[in-house]
XYZ file of C-alpha atoms in Angstrom:
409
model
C 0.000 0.000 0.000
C 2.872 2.337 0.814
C 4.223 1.741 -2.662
C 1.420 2.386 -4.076
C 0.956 6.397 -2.225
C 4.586 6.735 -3.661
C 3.557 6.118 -7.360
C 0.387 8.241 -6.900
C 2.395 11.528 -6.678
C 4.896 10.745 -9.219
C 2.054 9.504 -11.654
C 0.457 13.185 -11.194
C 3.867 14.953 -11.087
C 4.499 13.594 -14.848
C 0.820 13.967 -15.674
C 1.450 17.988 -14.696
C 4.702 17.784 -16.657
C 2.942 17.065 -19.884
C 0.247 19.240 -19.257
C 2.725 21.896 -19.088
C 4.397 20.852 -21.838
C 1.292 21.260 -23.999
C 0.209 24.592 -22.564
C 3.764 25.719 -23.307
C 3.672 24.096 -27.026
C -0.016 26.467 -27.334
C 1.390 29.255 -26.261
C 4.560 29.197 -28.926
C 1.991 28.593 -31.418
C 0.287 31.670 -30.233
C 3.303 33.667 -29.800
C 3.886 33.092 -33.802
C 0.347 33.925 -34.692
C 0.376 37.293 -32.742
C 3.971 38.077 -34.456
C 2.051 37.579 -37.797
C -0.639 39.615 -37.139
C 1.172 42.384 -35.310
C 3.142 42.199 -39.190
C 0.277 42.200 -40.729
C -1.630 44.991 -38.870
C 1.976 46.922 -39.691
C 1.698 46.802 -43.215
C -1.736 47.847 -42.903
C -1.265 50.890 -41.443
C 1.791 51.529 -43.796
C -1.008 50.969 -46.507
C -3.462 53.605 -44.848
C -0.582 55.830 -44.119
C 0.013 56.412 -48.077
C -3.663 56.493 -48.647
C -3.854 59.833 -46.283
C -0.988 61.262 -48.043
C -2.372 60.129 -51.252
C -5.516 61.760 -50.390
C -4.273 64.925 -48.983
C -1.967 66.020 -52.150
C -5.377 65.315 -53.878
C -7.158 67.506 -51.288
C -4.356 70.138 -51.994
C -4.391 70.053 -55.864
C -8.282 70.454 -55.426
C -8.369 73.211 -53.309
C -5.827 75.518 -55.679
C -7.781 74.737 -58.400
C -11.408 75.697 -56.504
C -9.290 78.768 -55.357
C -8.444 79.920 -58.781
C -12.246 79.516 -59.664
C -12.980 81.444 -56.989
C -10.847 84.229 -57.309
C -12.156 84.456 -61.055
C -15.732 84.351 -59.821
C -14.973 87.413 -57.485
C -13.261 89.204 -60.366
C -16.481 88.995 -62.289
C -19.026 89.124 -59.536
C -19.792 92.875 -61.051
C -21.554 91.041 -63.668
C -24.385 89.734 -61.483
C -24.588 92.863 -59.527
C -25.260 94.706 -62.747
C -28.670 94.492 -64.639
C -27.501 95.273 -68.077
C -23.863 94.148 -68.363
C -22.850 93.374 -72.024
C -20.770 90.770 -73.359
C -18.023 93.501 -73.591
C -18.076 93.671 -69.639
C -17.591 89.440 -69.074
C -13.939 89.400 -68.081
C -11.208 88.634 -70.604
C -10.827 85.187 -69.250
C -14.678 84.100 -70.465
C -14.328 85.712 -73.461
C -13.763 83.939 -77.227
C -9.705 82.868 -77.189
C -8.213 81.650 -80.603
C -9.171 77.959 -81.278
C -6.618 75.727 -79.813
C -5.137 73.661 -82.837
C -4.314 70.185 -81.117
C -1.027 68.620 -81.265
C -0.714 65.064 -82.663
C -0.193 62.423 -79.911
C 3.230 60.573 -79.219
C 3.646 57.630 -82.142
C 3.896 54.371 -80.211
C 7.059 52.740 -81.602
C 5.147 49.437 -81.222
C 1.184 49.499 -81.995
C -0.825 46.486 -80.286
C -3.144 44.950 -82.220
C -5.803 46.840 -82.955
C -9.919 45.918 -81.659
C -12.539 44.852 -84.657
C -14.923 47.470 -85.493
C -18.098 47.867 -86.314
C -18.943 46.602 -89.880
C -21.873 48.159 -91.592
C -23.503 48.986 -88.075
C -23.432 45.922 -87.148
C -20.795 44.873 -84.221
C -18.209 42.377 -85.346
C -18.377 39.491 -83.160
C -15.877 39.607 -80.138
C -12.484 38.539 -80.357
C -11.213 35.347 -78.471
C -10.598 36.196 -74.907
C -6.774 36.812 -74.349
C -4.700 34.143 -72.525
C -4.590 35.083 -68.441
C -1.480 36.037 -67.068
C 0.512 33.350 -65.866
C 0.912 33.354 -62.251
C 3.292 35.131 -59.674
C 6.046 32.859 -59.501
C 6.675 31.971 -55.687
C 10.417 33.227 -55.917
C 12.606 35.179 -58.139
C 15.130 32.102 -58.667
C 16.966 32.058 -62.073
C 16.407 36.227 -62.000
C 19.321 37.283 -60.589
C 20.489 33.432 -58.839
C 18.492 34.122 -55.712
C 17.878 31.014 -53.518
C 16.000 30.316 -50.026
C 18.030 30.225 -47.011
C 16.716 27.859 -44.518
C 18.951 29.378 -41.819
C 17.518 32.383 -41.927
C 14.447 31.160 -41.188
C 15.793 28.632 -38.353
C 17.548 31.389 -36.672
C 14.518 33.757 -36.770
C 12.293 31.043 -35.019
C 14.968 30.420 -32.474
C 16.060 33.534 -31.409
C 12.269 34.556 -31.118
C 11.384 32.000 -29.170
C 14.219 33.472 -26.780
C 12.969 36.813 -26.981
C 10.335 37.472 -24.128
C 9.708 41.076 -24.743
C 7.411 42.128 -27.625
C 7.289 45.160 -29.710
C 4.495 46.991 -29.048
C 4.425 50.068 -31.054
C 1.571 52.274 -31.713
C 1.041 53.932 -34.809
C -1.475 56.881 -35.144
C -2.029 58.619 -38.255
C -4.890 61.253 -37.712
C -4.500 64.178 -39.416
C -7.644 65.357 -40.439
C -8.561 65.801 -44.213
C -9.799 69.520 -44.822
C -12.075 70.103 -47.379
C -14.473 73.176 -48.416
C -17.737 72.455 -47.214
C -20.507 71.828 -49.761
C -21.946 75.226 -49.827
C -18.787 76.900 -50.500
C -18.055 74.993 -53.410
C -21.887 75.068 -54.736
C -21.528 79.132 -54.310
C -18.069 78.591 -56.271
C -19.223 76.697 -59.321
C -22.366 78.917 -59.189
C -20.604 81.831 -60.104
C -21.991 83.215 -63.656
C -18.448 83.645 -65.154
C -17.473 80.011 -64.230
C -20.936 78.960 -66.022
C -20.461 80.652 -69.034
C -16.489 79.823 -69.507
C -18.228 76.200 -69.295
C -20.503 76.914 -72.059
C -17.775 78.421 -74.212
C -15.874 75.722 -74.306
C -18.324 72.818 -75.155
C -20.352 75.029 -77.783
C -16.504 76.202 -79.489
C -14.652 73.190 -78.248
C -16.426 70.594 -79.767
C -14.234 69.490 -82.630
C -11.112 69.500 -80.132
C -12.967 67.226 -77.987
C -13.828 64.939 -80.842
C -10.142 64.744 -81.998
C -9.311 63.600 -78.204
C -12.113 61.099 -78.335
C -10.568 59.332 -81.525
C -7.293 59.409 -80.115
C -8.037 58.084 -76.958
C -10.176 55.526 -78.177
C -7.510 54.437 -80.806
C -4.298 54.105 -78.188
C -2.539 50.745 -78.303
C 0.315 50.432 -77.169
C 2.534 47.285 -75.968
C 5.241 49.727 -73.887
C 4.235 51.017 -70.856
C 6.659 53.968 -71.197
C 4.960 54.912 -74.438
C 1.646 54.982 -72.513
C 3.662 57.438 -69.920
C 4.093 59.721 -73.210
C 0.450 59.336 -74.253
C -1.479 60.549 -70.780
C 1.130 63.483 -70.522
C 0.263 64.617 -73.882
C -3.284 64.075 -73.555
C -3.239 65.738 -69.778
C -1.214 68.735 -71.514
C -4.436 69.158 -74.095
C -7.140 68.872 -71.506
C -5.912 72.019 -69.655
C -6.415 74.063 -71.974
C -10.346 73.445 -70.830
C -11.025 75.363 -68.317
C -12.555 72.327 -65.894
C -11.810 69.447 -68.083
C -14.676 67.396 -65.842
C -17.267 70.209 -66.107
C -16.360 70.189 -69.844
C -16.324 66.599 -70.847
C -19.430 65.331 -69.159
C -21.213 66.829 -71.885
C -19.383 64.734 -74.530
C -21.693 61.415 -74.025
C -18.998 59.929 -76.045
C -15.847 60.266 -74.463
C -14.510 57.507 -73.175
C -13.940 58.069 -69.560
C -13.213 54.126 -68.687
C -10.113 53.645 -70.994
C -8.602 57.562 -70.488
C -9.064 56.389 -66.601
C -7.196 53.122 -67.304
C -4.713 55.064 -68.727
C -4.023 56.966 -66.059
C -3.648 54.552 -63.383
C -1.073 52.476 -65.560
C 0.669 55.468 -66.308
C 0.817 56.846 -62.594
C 1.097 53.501 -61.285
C 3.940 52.741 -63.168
C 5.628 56.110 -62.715
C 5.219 55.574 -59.043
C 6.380 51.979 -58.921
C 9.250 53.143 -61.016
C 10.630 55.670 -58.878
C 10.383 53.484 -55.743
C 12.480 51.304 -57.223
C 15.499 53.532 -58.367
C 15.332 55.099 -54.949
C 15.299 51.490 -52.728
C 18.318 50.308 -56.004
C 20.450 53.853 -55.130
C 19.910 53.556 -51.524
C 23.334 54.276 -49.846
C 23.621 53.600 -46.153
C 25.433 56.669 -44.133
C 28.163 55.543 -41.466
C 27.790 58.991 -39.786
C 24.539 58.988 -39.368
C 23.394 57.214 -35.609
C 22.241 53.704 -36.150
C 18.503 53.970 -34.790
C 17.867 56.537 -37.534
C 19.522 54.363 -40.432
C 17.671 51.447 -39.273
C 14.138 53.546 -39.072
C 15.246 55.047 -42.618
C 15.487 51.612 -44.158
C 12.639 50.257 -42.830
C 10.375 53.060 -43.766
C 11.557 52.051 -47.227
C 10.848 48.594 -46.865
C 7.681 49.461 -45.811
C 6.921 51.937 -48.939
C 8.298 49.106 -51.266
C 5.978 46.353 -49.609
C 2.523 48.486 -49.481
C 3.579 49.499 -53.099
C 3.507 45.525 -53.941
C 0.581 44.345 -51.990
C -1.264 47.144 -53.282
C -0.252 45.930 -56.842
C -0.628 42.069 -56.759
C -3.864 42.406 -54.056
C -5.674 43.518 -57.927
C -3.632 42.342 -60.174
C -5.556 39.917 -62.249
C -8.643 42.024 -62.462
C -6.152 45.130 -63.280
C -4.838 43.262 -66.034
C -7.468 41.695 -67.317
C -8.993 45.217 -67.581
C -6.154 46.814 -69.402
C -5.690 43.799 -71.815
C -9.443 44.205 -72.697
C -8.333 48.332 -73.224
C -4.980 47.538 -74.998
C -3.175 48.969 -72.240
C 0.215 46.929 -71.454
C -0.280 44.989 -68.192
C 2.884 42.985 -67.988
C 5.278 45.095 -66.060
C 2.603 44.117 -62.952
C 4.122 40.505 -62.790
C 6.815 38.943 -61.068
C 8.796 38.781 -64.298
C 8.710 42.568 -65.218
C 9.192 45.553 -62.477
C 6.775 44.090 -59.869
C 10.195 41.409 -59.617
C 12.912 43.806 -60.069
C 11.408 45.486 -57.308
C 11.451 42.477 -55.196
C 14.929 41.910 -55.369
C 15.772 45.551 -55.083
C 14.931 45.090 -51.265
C 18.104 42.836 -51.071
C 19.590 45.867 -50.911
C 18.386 47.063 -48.028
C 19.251 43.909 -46.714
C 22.466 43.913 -47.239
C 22.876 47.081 -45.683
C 20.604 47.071 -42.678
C 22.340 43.796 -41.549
C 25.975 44.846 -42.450
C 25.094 48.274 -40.148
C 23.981 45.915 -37.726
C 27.015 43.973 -37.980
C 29.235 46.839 -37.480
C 27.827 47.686 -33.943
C 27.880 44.826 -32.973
C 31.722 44.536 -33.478
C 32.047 47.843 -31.965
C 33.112 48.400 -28.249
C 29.882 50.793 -27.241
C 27.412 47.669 -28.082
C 25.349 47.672 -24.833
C 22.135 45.342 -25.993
C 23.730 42.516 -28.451
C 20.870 40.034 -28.126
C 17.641 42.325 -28.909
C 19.849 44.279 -31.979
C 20.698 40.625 -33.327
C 17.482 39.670 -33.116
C 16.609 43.410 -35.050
C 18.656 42.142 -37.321
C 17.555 38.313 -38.080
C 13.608 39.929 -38.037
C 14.227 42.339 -40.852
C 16.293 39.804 -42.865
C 13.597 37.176 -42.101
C 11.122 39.683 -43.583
C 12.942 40.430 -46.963
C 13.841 36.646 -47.360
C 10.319 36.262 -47.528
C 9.487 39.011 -49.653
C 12.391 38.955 -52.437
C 11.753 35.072 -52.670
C 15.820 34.645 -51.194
C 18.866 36.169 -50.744
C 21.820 36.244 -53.811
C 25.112 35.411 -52.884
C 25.868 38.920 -51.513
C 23.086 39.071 -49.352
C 23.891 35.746 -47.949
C 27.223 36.752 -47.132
C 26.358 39.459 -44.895
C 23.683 37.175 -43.278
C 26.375 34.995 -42.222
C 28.377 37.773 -41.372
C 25.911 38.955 -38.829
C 25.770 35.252 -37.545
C 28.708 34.766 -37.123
C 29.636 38.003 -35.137
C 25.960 37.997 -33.096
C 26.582 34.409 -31.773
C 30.172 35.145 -30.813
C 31.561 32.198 -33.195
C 33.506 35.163 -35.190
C 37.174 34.750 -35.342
């Protein structure tokens, strides 16, 4: 009987051991859930962050241009004060300019095929549907020989597991978007000189207009740059209206759906474009403290992986839109700039970890362990992002392994 009270409480001892064992196995798993959504939740932010400033350089643009209008309205308020104003009193601005004579549009060096047209009234039927894209490839291997690291990943689970204290950062973005209020603008666009430089335009305008239509409706193109050179030329005709909206929703005909398309490609692109020389020409600056060099990288990261998401999130609707507009869609996959600006963030790689590297070589290193795991997180991140690492990105992954785990010689 005594043996049997002794094997009672070891029985329950190992019965609490694996109990433990399995609350502690949950609560990993949870730890690595939370650490995805607190990523997640990051780049969404990012994401809203560049919709505010998107929306407030919109705000700006459309508050000049109701300012102008309004200005011009006060300059000709006289005219509603007076009874019997002539046409010889509406300010110079209203009044009858020279007809614009339009400039031709950019020749594409390349013309996409064109779309059938009608035939004697009568649609043609519709062309075969166009091939879809072929999908994202899951890595950039074979692009510029990038390959997955499994240490990278290893290390990243291990020395999180380690880490007990968790970044908890908030990020506010609140600035409040200031608009006119409706009234203001209603007693803007009311104004009888604004009206009537409206009127001018669509009743003398007309053939202009038509011109645009033709060309706009006509645009293929198969290089994105040349569409770039299209919407600048065609934005450069448009101001000579003087509200191109105002103007053209009187034209039933113009085709508002593929000069829209046109712009987003073309902006998109632009956009997309200059992220990427900026992240590819990024140069990291020894004299400048480390917090801010790291912060200044990352905000770049960030940029370059909103940018993306934002991109692939509508990707095969996008392009299946501008295909069915002959508007070149390829640059969005993994194979055109969408990849080259993947493996641009190798860069920053390269340099966040070597500056990492560096301090932790250096003699005023006070917190080794939570800078190398700074280090292995944000090299975790663009592994997973870019695909890989290339060789040189590899080598200053080791580099910072090497010296962070004290196995440098």
């Amino acid at each position: 009987m005594k043996a049997e009270h002794e094997r009672k409480p070891e029985e329950e001892d190992e019965s609490e051991i694996q109990q433990l064992k399995k609350e502690h196995g949950v609560s990993l798993a949870k730890i690595d859930s939370l650490e995805k959504e607190n990523q997640e939740l990051k780049q969404e932010v990012s994401r809203l962050k560049g919709q505010i400033s998107s929306l407030r350089a919109h705000n700006n643009e459309r508050k000049t241009m109701l300012w102008k209008k309004f200005q011009l309205s006060m300059d000709s308020s006289y005219t509603d004060a007076s009874p019997g104003v002539t046409r010889a009193d509406i300010p110079e601005s209203t009044m009858e300019k020279p007809m614009k004579v339009p400039n031709p549009p950019p020749k594409p060096s390349s013309v996409a095929p064109s779309l059938p047209k009608e035939v004697k009234g009568n649609k043609a039927p519709p062309a075969p549907a166009p091939p879809p894209p072929p999908p994202p490839s899951k890595s950039l291997v074979g692009t510029r020989a990038v390959r997955r690291v499994p240490e990278v990943m290893e290390l990243y689970r291990s020395l999180t597991r380690r880490d007990a204290h968790k970044e908890n950062r908030s990020n506010s973005a609140g600035t409040p978007v200031v608009a006119f209020t409706k009234n203001m603008i209603g007693e803007i666009e009311n104004r009888s000189a604004y009206r009537l430089a409206i009127k001018s335009d669509v009743e003398r305008r007309g053939e202009f207009i038509k011109f645009l239509i033709k060309e706009v409706e006509s645009a293929a193109y198969k290089d994105i740059a040349e569409v770039e050179a299209f919407v600048k030329w065609l934005d450069g005709e448009l101001s000579s209206l003087v509200d191109e909206r105002a103007v053209l929703k009187h034209f039933p005909q113009w085709p508002e759906r593929k000069a829209d398309a046109l712009r987003e490609a073309s902006f998109s692109y632009r956009d997309l474009k200059s992220l990427e020389s900026e992240v590819s020409s990024f140069e990291d600056n020894p004299k400048e403290p480390l917090t801010q060099a790291l912060r200044r990288i990352q905000a770049l990261q960030d940029r370059l992986e909103q940018s993306i998401d934002n991109v692939e999130r509508m990707r095969e609707s996008t392009s299946k839109r501008y295909r069915d507009l002959q508007i070149p869609w390829e640059w969005m996959l993994d194979a055109g700039l969408v990849g080259k600006m993947k493996l641009s963030s190798l860069r920053l790689a390269k340099e966040y970890m070597k500056r990492i590297t560096k301090e932790l070589q250096s003699d005023e290193c006070s917190c080794e362990e939570n800078l190398m795991l700074q280090g292995v997180r944000y090299a975790y991140r663009v592994h997973q992002f870019a695909g890989g690492f290339d060789a040189e990105t590899i080598q200053a992954f080791e580099k910072l392994k090497k010296v962070g785990l004290g196995t440098d010689n």
